[in-house]
PDB file of C-alpha atoms in Angstrom:
ATOM      1  CA  MET A 841     -14.594   1.910 -23.570  1.00  0.00           C
ATOM      2  CA  PHE A 842     -13.548   5.692 -24.839  1.00  0.00           C
ATOM      3  CA  GLU A 843     -13.597   4.913 -28.612  1.00  0.00           C
ATOM      4  CA  LEU A 844     -16.621   3.162 -28.483  1.00  0.00           C
ATOM      5  CA  ARG A 845     -18.016   6.157 -26.494  1.00  0.00           C
ATOM      6  CA  LEU A 846     -16.308   8.427 -28.758  1.00  0.00           C
ATOM      7  CA  ARG A 847     -18.183   7.043 -31.903  1.00  0.00           C
ATOM      8  CA  TRP A 848     -21.571   6.974 -29.963  1.00  0.00           C
ATOM      9  CA  HIS A 849     -21.306  11.165 -29.050  1.00  0.00           C
ATOM     10  CA  TRP A 850     -20.492  11.598 -32.772  1.00  0.00           C
ATOM     11  CA  GLU A 851     -23.732   8.421 -34.163  1.00  0.00           C
ATOM     12  CA  VAL A 852     -25.692  10.828 -32.350  1.00  0.00           C
ATOM     13  CA  ALA A 853     -24.168  14.172 -33.154  1.00  0.00           C
ATOM     14  CA  ALA A 854     -24.770  12.926 -36.933  1.00  0.00           C
ATOM     15  CA  ALA A 855     -27.930  11.851 -35.769  1.00  0.00           C
ATOM     16  CA  GLU A 856     -29.408  14.898 -34.750  1.00  0.00           C
ATOM     17  CA  LYS A 857     -28.348  16.908 -37.663  1.00  0.00           C
ATOM     18  CA  THR A 858     -29.995  14.414 -40.314  1.00  0.00           C
ATOM     19  CA  GLY A 859     -33.578  14.524 -37.840  1.00  0.00           C
ATOM     20  CA  LEU A 860     -32.908  10.950 -37.066  1.00  0.00           C
ATOM     21  CA  ILE A 861     -33.125  11.067 -32.732  1.00  0.00           C
ATOM     22  CA  ASP A 862     -37.512  11.034 -31.609  1.00  0.00           C
ATOM     23  CA  TYR A 863     -37.470  14.114 -29.515  1.00  0.00           C
ATOM     24  CA  SER A 864     -41.190  12.934 -28.381  1.00  0.00           C
ATOM     25  CA  ASN A 865     -39.119  10.242 -26.974  1.00  0.00           C
ATOM     26  CA  VAL A 866     -38.883  10.860 -23.102  1.00  0.00           C
ATOM     27  CA  GLU A 867     -36.304   8.452 -22.427  1.00  0.00           C
ATOM     28  CA  VAL A 868     -34.469   9.205 -26.057  1.00  0.00           C
ATOM     29  CA  ALA A 869     -34.343  13.049 -25.077  1.00  0.00           C
ATOM     30  CA  LYS A 870     -33.123  12.816 -21.273  1.00  0.00           C
ATOM     31  CA  LEU A 871     -30.339  10.518 -22.370  1.00  0.00           C
ATOM     32  CA  LEU A 872     -29.403  13.377 -25.392  1.00  0.00           C
ATOM     33  CA  ASN A 873     -29.224  15.916 -23.034  1.00  0.00           C
ATOM     34  CA  ASN A 874     -27.162  13.827 -20.217  1.00  0.00           C
ATOM     35  CA  VAL A 875     -24.814  13.217 -23.781  1.00  0.00           C
ATOM     36  CA  LYS A 876     -24.275  17.303 -24.846  1.00  0.00           C
ATOM     37  CA  LEU A 877     -23.981  17.617 -20.385  1.00  0.00           C
ATOM     38  CA  VAL A 878     -21.102  15.472 -20.464  1.00  0.00           C
ATOM     39  CA  ALA A 879     -19.990  17.455 -23.291  1.00  0.00           C
ATOM     40  CA  ARG A 880     -20.290  20.313 -21.459  1.00  0.00           C
ATOM     41  CA  ALA A 881     -18.855  19.721 -18.428  1.00  0.00           C
ATOM     42  CA  GLN A 882     -15.346  17.960 -20.500  1.00  0.00           C
ATOM     43  CA  ALA A 883     -15.043  21.243 -22.530  1.00  0.00           C
ATOM     44  CA  HIS A 884     -15.331  23.395 -19.328  1.00  0.00           C
ATOM     45  CA  GLY A 885     -13.106  21.258 -17.985  1.00  0.00           C
ATOM     46  CA  ASN A 886     -10.675  20.977 -20.535  1.00  0.00           C
ATOM     47  CA  GLU A 887     -10.554  25.102 -20.869  1.00  0.00           C
ATOM     48  CA  LEU A 888      -9.387  25.694 -17.090  1.00  0.00           C
ATOM     49  CA  PHE A 889      -6.757  23.005 -17.608  1.00  0.00           C
ATOM     50  CA  SER A 890      -5.184  24.395 -20.172  1.00  0.00           C
ATOM     51  CA  SER A 891      -5.222  27.370 -17.921  1.00  0.00           C
ATOM     52  CA  GLY A 892      -3.707  26.120 -14.933  1.00  0.00           C
ATOM     53  CA  ARG A 893      -7.075  26.662 -13.143  1.00  0.00           C
ATOM     54  CA  PHE A 894      -6.626  22.539 -12.110  1.00  0.00           C
ATOM     55  CA  SER A 895      -8.614  23.133  -8.677  1.00  0.00           C
ATOM     56  CA  GLU A 896     -11.052  24.771 -11.403  1.00  0.00           C
ATOM     57  CA  ALA A 897     -10.953  21.776 -14.469  1.00  0.00           C
ATOM     58  CA  CYS A 898     -11.830  18.871 -11.501  1.00  0.00           C
ATOM     59  CA  LEU A 899     -14.687  20.425 -10.252  1.00  0.00           C
ATOM     60  CA  ALA A 900     -16.094  20.955 -14.034  1.00  0.00           C
ATOM     61  CA  TYR A 901     -15.571  17.945 -14.593  1.00  0.00           C
ATOM     62  CA  GLY A 902     -16.914  16.466 -11.646  1.00  0.00           C
ATOM     63  CA  GLU A 903     -20.476  17.576 -13.160  1.00  0.00           C
ATOM     64  CA  GLY A 904     -19.672  15.794 -16.179  1.00  0.00           C
ATOM     65  CA  LEU A 905     -19.438  12.935 -13.482  1.00  0.00           C
ATOM     66  CA  LYS A 906     -23.008  13.936 -11.998  1.00  0.00           C
ATOM     67  CA  TYR A 907     -24.304  13.152 -15.897  1.00  0.00           C
ATOM     68  CA  ASP A 908     -21.757   9.624 -16.957  1.00  0.00           C
ATOM     69  CA  THR A 909     -21.255   8.228 -13.494  1.00  0.00           C
ATOM     70  CA  SER A 910     -18.741   5.341 -15.699  1.00  0.00           C
ATOM     71  CA  ASN A 911     -16.845   7.693 -17.604  1.00  0.00           C
ATOM     72  CA  SER A 912     -13.396   6.604 -17.510  1.00  0.00           C
ATOM     73  CA  VAL A 913     -12.555   9.101 -18.806  1.00  0.00           C
ATOM     74  CA  LEU A 914     -13.724  11.896 -17.004  1.00  0.00           C
ATOM     75  CA  TYR A 915     -11.784  10.903 -13.961  1.00  0.00           C
ATOM     76  CA  CYS A 916      -8.655   9.777 -15.424  1.00  0.00           C
ATOM     77  CA  ASN A 917      -9.405  13.836 -16.295  1.00  0.00           C
ATOM     78  CA  ARG A 918      -9.034  14.286 -13.153  1.00  0.00           C
ATOM     79  CA  VAL A 919      -6.299  12.459 -12.494  1.00  0.00           C
ATOM     80  CA  VAL A 920      -4.455  14.933 -14.770  1.00  0.00           C
ATOM     81  CA  CYS A 921      -4.790  17.198 -11.832  1.00  0.00           C
ATOM     82  CA  TRP A 922      -4.713  16.435  -8.804  1.00  0.00           C
ATOM     83  CA  SER A 923      -1.252  15.295  -9.918  1.00  0.00           C
ATOM     84  CA  LYS A 924      -0.349  18.450 -11.486  1.00  0.00           C
ATOM     85  CA  LEU A 925      -1.434  19.962  -7.879  1.00  0.00           C
ATOM     86  CA  GLY A 926       0.468  17.132  -6.681  1.00  0.00           C
ATOM     87  CA  LEU A 927      -2.195  15.473  -4.546  1.00  0.00           C
ATOM     88  CA  TRP A 928      -1.151  11.623  -4.763  1.00  0.00           C
ATOM     89  CA  GLU A 929      -3.580   9.757  -2.647  1.00  0.00           C
ATOM     90  CA  LYS A 930      -6.510  11.872  -4.707  1.00  0.00           C
ATOM     91  CA  SER A 931      -4.895  10.771  -7.925  1.00  0.00           C
ATOM     92  CA  ILE A 932      -4.697   6.906  -7.156  1.00  0.00           C
ATOM     93  CA  GLU A 933      -8.430   7.066  -5.815  1.00  0.00           C
ATOM     94  CA  GLU A 934      -9.771   8.755  -8.945  1.00  0.00           C
ATOM     95  CA  CYS A 935      -7.313   6.132 -10.886  1.00  0.00           C
ATOM     96  CA  ASN A 936      -8.866   3.108  -8.570  1.00  0.00           C
ATOM     97  CA  HIS A 937     -12.665   4.530  -9.462  1.00  0.00           C
ATOM     98  CA  ALA A 938     -11.667   4.393 -13.401  1.00  0.00           C
ATOM     99  CA  LEU A 939     -10.168   1.369 -13.599  1.00  0.00           C
ATOM    100  CA  LYS A 940     -12.871  -0.797 -11.961  1.00  0.00           C
ATOM    101  CA  ILE A 941     -14.476   0.904 -15.097  1.00  0.00           C
ATOM    102  CA  GLN A 942     -11.801   0.047 -17.685  1.00  0.00           C
ATOM    103  CA  PRO A 943      -9.623  -2.974 -15.499  1.00  0.00           C
ATOM    104  CA  ASN A 944      -6.617  -2.276 -17.985  1.00  0.00           C
ATOM    105  CA  TYR A 945      -7.135   1.283 -18.869  1.00  0.00           C
ATOM    106  CA  THR A 946      -3.974   2.278 -19.629  1.00  0.00           C
ATOM    107  CA  LYS A 947      -3.861   5.825 -19.011  1.00  0.00           C
ATOM    108  CA  ALA A 948      -5.475   5.021 -15.136  1.00  0.00           C
ATOM    109  CA  LEU A 949      -2.641   2.609 -14.564  1.00  0.00           C
ATOM    110  CA  LEU A 950       0.736   4.463 -15.405  1.00  0.00           C
ATOM    111  CA  HIS A 951      -0.770   7.486 -13.622  1.00  0.00           C
ATOM    112  CA  ARG A 952      -1.374   5.323 -10.509  1.00  0.00           C
ATOM    113  CA  ALA A 953       2.301   3.260 -11.005  1.00  0.00           C
ATOM    114  CA  VAL A 954       2.888   6.995 -10.820  1.00  0.00           C
ATOM    115  CA  SER A 955       1.414   8.657  -7.636  1.00  0.00           C
ATOM    116  CA  ASN A 956       1.754   5.174  -5.903  1.00  0.00           C
ATOM    117  CA  GLY A 957       6.160   6.197  -6.849  1.00  0.00           C
ATOM    118  CA  LYS A 958       5.797   9.317  -4.995  1.00  0.00           C
ATOM    119  CA  LEU A 959       3.742   8.377  -2.473  1.00  0.00           C
ATOM    120  CA  GLY A 960       7.244   5.244  -2.447  1.00  0.00           C
ATOM    121  CA  ARG A 961       4.203   2.520  -2.556  1.00  0.00           C
ATOM    122  CA  TRP A 962       6.947   0.890  -4.804  1.00  0.00           C
ATOM    123  CA  ALA A 963       5.246  -2.917  -4.237  1.00  0.00           C
ATOM    124  CA  ASP A 964       1.923  -1.281  -6.142  1.00  0.00           C
ATOM    125  CA  VAL A 965       4.029   0.985  -8.496  1.00  0.00           C
ATOM    126  CA  VAL A 966       5.827  -2.734  -9.383  1.00  0.00           C
ATOM    127  CA  LYS A 967       2.128  -4.680  -9.555  1.00  0.00           C
ATOM    128  CA  ASP A 968       1.137  -1.251 -12.474  1.00  0.00           C
ATOM    129  CA  TYR A 969       3.697  -1.840 -14.508  1.00  0.00           C
ATOM    130  CA  GLU A 970       3.363  -5.743 -14.144  1.00  0.00           C
ATOM    131  CA  VAL A 971      -0.039  -4.804 -16.384  1.00  0.00           C
ATOM    132  CA  LEU A 972       0.566  -2.020 -17.752  1.00  0.00           C
ATOM    133  CA  ARG A 973       3.972  -4.880 -19.617  1.00  0.00           C
ATOM    134  CA  ARG A 974       1.378  -7.558 -20.803  1.00  0.00           C
ATOM    135  CA  GLU A 975      -0.390  -4.483 -22.048  1.00  0.00           C
ATOM    136  CA  LEU A 976       2.378  -2.940 -24.029  1.00  0.00           C
ATOM    137  CA  PRO A 977       4.413  -5.406 -24.386  1.00  0.00           C
ATOM    138  CA  GLY A 978       6.106  -3.414 -26.971  1.00  0.00           C
ATOM    139  CA  ASP A 979       6.734  -0.515 -24.959  1.00  0.00           C
ATOM    140  CA  VAL A 980      10.673   0.562 -23.875  1.00  0.00           C
ATOM    141  CA  GLU A 981       9.270   3.127 -21.123  1.00  0.00           C
ATOM    142  CA  VAL A 982       7.322   0.852 -19.798  1.00  0.00           C
ATOM    143  CA  VAL A 983       9.649  -1.648 -19.363  1.00  0.00           C
ATOM    144  CA  GLU A 984      12.302   0.698 -17.968  1.00  0.00           C
ATOM    145  CA  SER A 985       9.498   2.198 -15.533  1.00  0.00           C
ATOM    146  CA  LEU A 986       9.204  -1.901 -14.341  1.00  0.00           C
ATOM    147  CA  SER A 987      13.108  -1.899 -14.031  1.00  0.00           C
ATOM    148  CA  GLN A 988      13.052   1.424 -11.630  1.00  0.00           C
ATOM    149  CA  ALA A 989      10.108   0.830  -9.736  1.00  0.00           C
ATOM    150  CA  GLN A 990      11.533  -2.740  -9.100  1.00  0.00           C
ATOM    151  CA  ALA A 991      15.223  -1.505  -8.142  1.00  0.00           C
ATOM    152  CA  ALA A 992      13.370   1.051  -5.521  1.00  0.00           C
ATOM    153  CA  LEU A 993      11.428  -1.020  -4.411  1.00  0.00           C
ATOM    154  CA  SER A 994      14.257  -3.635  -3.059  1.00  0.00           C
ATOM    155  CA  LYS A 995      16.055  -0.784  -1.945  1.00  0.00           C
ATOM    156  CA  SER A 996      12.712  -0.568   0.128  1.00  0.00           C
ATOM    157  CA  TRP A 997      12.953  -3.580   1.442  1.00  0.00           C
ATOM    158  CA  GLU A 998      16.464  -3.821   2.413  1.00  0.00           C
ATOM    159  CA  ASP A 999      16.473  -0.127   4.006  1.00  0.00           C
ATOM    160  CA  GLU A1000      13.709  -1.496   5.778  1.00  0.00           C
ATOM    161  CA  THR A1001      15.531  -4.365   7.304  1.00  0.00           C
ATOM    162  CA  HIS A1002      18.709  -1.588   8.452  1.00  0.00           C
ATOM    163  CA  SER A1003      16.373   0.260  10.549  1.00  0.00           C
ATOM    164  CA  VAL A1004      14.692  -2.866  12.495  1.00  0.00           C
ATOM    165  CA  LYS A1005      18.287  -4.059  13.359  1.00  0.00           C
ATOM    166  CA  PHE A1006      18.533  -3.487  16.988  1.00  0.00           C
ATOM    167  CA  GLY A1007      22.043  -2.245  18.689  1.00  0.00           C
ATOM    168  CA  GLY A1008      23.853  -6.314  19.958  1.00  0.00           C
ATOM    169  CA  GLU A1009      23.245  -6.548  23.067  1.00  0.00           C
ATOM    170  CA  VAL A1010      19.943  -8.084  25.012  1.00  0.00           C
ATOM    171  CA  GLU A1011      17.440  -6.384  26.704  1.00  0.00           C
ATOM    172  CA  GLU A1012      17.166  -6.305  30.024  1.00  0.00           C
ATOM    173  CA  VAL A1013      12.883  -5.888  30.396  1.00  0.00           C
ATOM    174  CA  SER A1014      11.229  -5.513  33.925  1.00  0.00           C
ATOM    175  CA  GLY A1015       7.235  -5.424  34.381  1.00  0.00           C
ATOM    176  CA  VAL A1016       4.063  -5.663  31.642  1.00  0.00           C
ATOM    177  CA  ASP A1017       4.550  -2.444  30.803  1.00  0.00           C
ATOM    178  CA  GLN A1018       7.994  -2.736  29.636  1.00  0.00           C
ATOM    179  CA  PHE A1019       7.161  -6.260  28.185  1.00  0.00           C
ATOM    180  CA  LYS A1020       4.020  -5.574  26.288  1.00  0.00           C
ATOM    181  CA  THR A1021       6.002  -2.974  24.954  1.00  0.00           C
ATOM    182  CA  ALA A1022       8.963  -4.745  24.402  1.00  0.00           C
ATOM    183  CA  ILE A1023       7.217  -7.995  22.430  1.00  0.00           C
ATOM    184  CA  SER A1024       4.630  -5.447  20.017  1.00  0.00           C
ATOM    185  CA  SER A1025       7.842  -3.622  18.594  1.00  0.00           C
ATOM    186  CA  PRO A1026       7.328  -4.549  14.864  1.00  0.00           C
ATOM    187  CA  GLY A1027       9.306  -7.608  13.667  1.00  0.00           C
ATOM    188  CA  VAL A1028      10.381 -11.335  15.787  1.00  0.00           C
ATOM    189  CA  SER A1029      11.100 -10.877  19.626  1.00  0.00           C
ATOM    190  CA  VAL A1030      13.286 -13.283  21.858  1.00  0.00           C
ATOM    191  CA  VAL A1031      12.420 -13.568  24.811  1.00  0.00           C
ATOM    192  CA  HIS A1032      14.718 -15.340  27.647  1.00  0.00           C
ATOM    193  CA  PHE A1033      12.720 -15.898  31.076  1.00  0.00           C
ATOM    194  CA  LYS A1034      15.777 -16.661  33.244  1.00  0.00           C
ATOM    195  CA  VAL A1035      16.625 -16.381  37.032  1.00  0.00           C
ATOM    196  CA  ALA A1036      20.427 -14.926  38.361  1.00  0.00           C
ATOM    197  CA  SER A1037      21.134 -17.699  40.929  1.00  0.00           C
ATOM    198  CA  ASN A1038      20.038 -20.609  38.231  1.00  0.00           C
ATOM    199  CA  TYR A1039      23.141 -21.723  36.149  1.00  0.00           C
ATOM    200  CA  GLN A1040      21.139 -23.540  32.967  1.00  0.00           C
ATOM    201  CA  CYS A1041      20.592 -20.542  32.344  1.00  0.00           C
ATOM    202  CA  GLU A1042      24.133 -18.775  33.234  1.00  0.00           C
ATOM    203  CA  GLN A1043      25.152 -21.180  30.578  1.00  0.00           C
ATOM    204  CA  VAL A1044      23.217 -20.007  27.811  1.00  0.00           C
ATOM    205  CA  SER A1045      23.882 -15.951  28.987  1.00  0.00           C
ATOM    206  CA  PRO A1046      26.528 -16.158  26.573  1.00  0.00           C
ATOM    207  CA  ILE A1047      24.394 -18.106  23.402  1.00  0.00           C
ATOM    208  CA  MET A1048      22.180 -15.581  23.693  1.00  0.00           C
ATOM    209  CA  ASP A1049      24.773 -12.863  23.374  1.00  0.00           C
ATOM    210  CA  LYS A1050      25.607 -14.939  20.324  1.00  0.00           C
ATOM    211  CA  LEU A1051      23.274 -14.857  18.604  1.00  0.00           C
ATOM    212  CA  CYS A1052      22.181 -11.214  19.219  1.00  0.00           C
ATOM    213  CA  VAL A1053      24.969 -10.175  17.266  1.00  0.00           C
ATOM    214  CA  GLN A1054      24.478 -13.211  14.830  1.00  0.00           C
ATOM    215  CA  TYR A1055      20.882 -11.865  14.017  1.00  0.00           C
ATOM    216  CA  GLN A1056      20.593  -7.885  14.669  1.00  0.00           C
ATOM    217  CA  SER A1057      17.397  -7.630  12.669  1.00  0.00           C
ATOM    218  CA  ILE A1058      15.533  -9.748  15.830  1.00  0.00           C
ATOM    219  CA  LYS A1059      15.201  -8.391  19.171  1.00  0.00           C
ATOM    220  CA  PHE A1060      16.676 -10.168  21.734  1.00  0.00           C
ATOM    221  CA  LEU A1061      15.165 -10.095  25.069  1.00  0.00           C
ATOM    222  CA  LYS A1062      15.539 -11.559  29.112  1.00  0.00           C
ATOM    223  CA  MET A1063      13.866 -10.978  31.671  1.00  0.00           C
ATOM    224  CA  ASP A1064      14.194 -11.940  34.959  1.00  0.00           C
ATOM    225  CA  VAL A1065      10.865 -13.916  36.472  1.00  0.00           C
ATOM    226  CA  GLU A1066      11.548 -13.512  40.341  1.00  0.00           C
ATOM    227  CA  GLU A1067      11.792  -9.677  39.505  1.00  0.00           C
ATOM    228  CA  SER A1068       8.491  -9.737  37.191  1.00  0.00           C
ATOM    229  CA  PRO A1069       6.067 -12.681  39.054  1.00  0.00           C
ATOM    230  CA  THR A1070       2.526 -10.845  36.922  1.00  0.00           C
ATOM    231  CA  VAL A1071       4.528 -11.709  33.819  1.00  0.00           C
ATOM    232  CA  ALA A1072       5.566 -15.119  34.662  1.00  0.00           C
ATOM    233  CA  LYS A1073       1.919 -15.455  35.335  1.00  0.00           C
ATOM    234  CA  THR A1074       0.800 -15.223  32.842  1.00  0.00           C
ATOM    235  CA  GLU A1075       3.655 -16.301  30.321  1.00  0.00           C
ATOM    236  CA  SER A1076       2.526 -19.560  31.914  1.00  0.00           C
ATOM    237  CA  ILE A1077       6.651 -20.198  32.868  1.00  0.00           C
ATOM    238  CA  LYS A1078       7.307 -23.199  35.231  1.00  0.00           C
ATOM    239  CA  SER A1079      10.337 -23.061  35.189  1.00  0.00           C
ATOM    240  CA  VAL A1080      13.803 -21.778  33.736  1.00  0.00           C
ATOM    241  CA  PRO A1081      15.383 -20.741  31.716  1.00  0.00           C
ATOM    242  CA  THR A1082      12.461 -20.776  29.075  1.00  0.00           C
ATOM    243  CA  PHE A1083      12.753 -18.747  25.363  1.00  0.00           C
ATOM    244  CA  LYS A1084       9.869 -17.716  23.483  1.00  0.00           C
ATOM    245  CA  ILE A1085       9.173 -15.948  20.618  1.00  0.00           C
ATOM    246  CA  TYR A1086       7.189 -13.181  19.700  1.00  0.00           C
ATOM    247  CA  LYS A1087       6.812 -11.900  15.994  1.00  0.00           C
ATOM    248  CA  ASN A1088       4.304  -8.546  16.306  1.00  0.00           C
ATOM    249  CA  GLY A1089       3.428  -9.297  19.851  1.00  0.00           C
ATOM    250  CA  ASP A1090       2.133 -12.269  19.059  1.00  0.00           C
ATOM    251  CA  LYS A1091       3.366 -16.212  20.371  1.00  0.00           C
ATOM    252  CA  VAL A1092       4.903 -18.208  17.940  1.00  0.00           C
ATOM    253  CA  ASN A1093       7.603 -20.138  18.900  1.00  0.00           C
ATOM    254  CA  GLU A1094       8.614 -21.692  22.459  1.00  0.00           C
ATOM    255  CA  MET A1095      11.073 -23.837  24.151  1.00  0.00           C
ATOM    256  CA  ILE A1096      12.270 -24.739  27.759  1.00  0.00           C
ATOM    257  CA  CYS A1097      15.683 -25.752  27.684  1.00  0.00           C
ATOM    258  CA  SER A1098      19.630 -24.864  27.617  1.00  0.00           C
ATOM    259  CA  ASP A1099      20.123 -24.726  23.479  1.00  0.00           C
ATOM    260  CA  LEU A1100      19.004 -22.045  21.586  1.00  0.00           C
ATOM    261  CA  GLN A1101      19.988 -23.062  18.513  1.00  0.00           C
ATOM    262  CA  ASN A1102      17.094 -25.350  18.489  1.00  0.00           C
ATOM    263  CA  LEU A1103      14.984 -21.239  17.756  1.00  0.00           C
ATOM    264  CA  PHE A1104      16.021 -21.325  14.639  1.00  0.00           C
TER     265      PHE A1104
END
């Protein structure tokens, strides 16, 4: 697209020199004027960029976009400006504009991958580098960058898993507010609804403790329904022990028995 646009600019310039343009045609004259304004804005933006005035250069390229809203090159020029200023969100936004116009624009894909990398969005980085690998199969730098992004993504997943590990102890909760807060935390929560004097509840408590150590990325909770009757009512606890699994606050499983192992 860029090559076609540039070639068309050259053809317009050549036509002007040879007097082939019909200036009496209003549409042709308007189109030609827009081409000149875009070229002028881009040249001005390039001068400002070269002198390190990145914010002003971005504004200049924006002037050109007023006359040619589908100019992916001008959008990408603005991307470089925002990158120089460390404004990665704005850089990504401009890349998205350019890629809507030209979906496989490799320069925009590269810049978006770099910008997302600066923000630690490794899944998005990997996605763009996978496209680039298909578009540029012989590019060693793209292959290396993809490998690095995949490694960073894997590490971020590991870090996320470690960050949600709990203390290896079953947490006791009581009251509606504490219960809702506990089960609404990110990840999976297992709640043991019990009664302190119930023999079966006492029997399964050691199993809960064992599972809590074994599955440290899961939050294990216990609640005495006699102490929190409102929660027992809203959660429809008819007998104990009852176990419920929640994910991000939503119930995903329930069991009324003494064998916790069946929950997993």
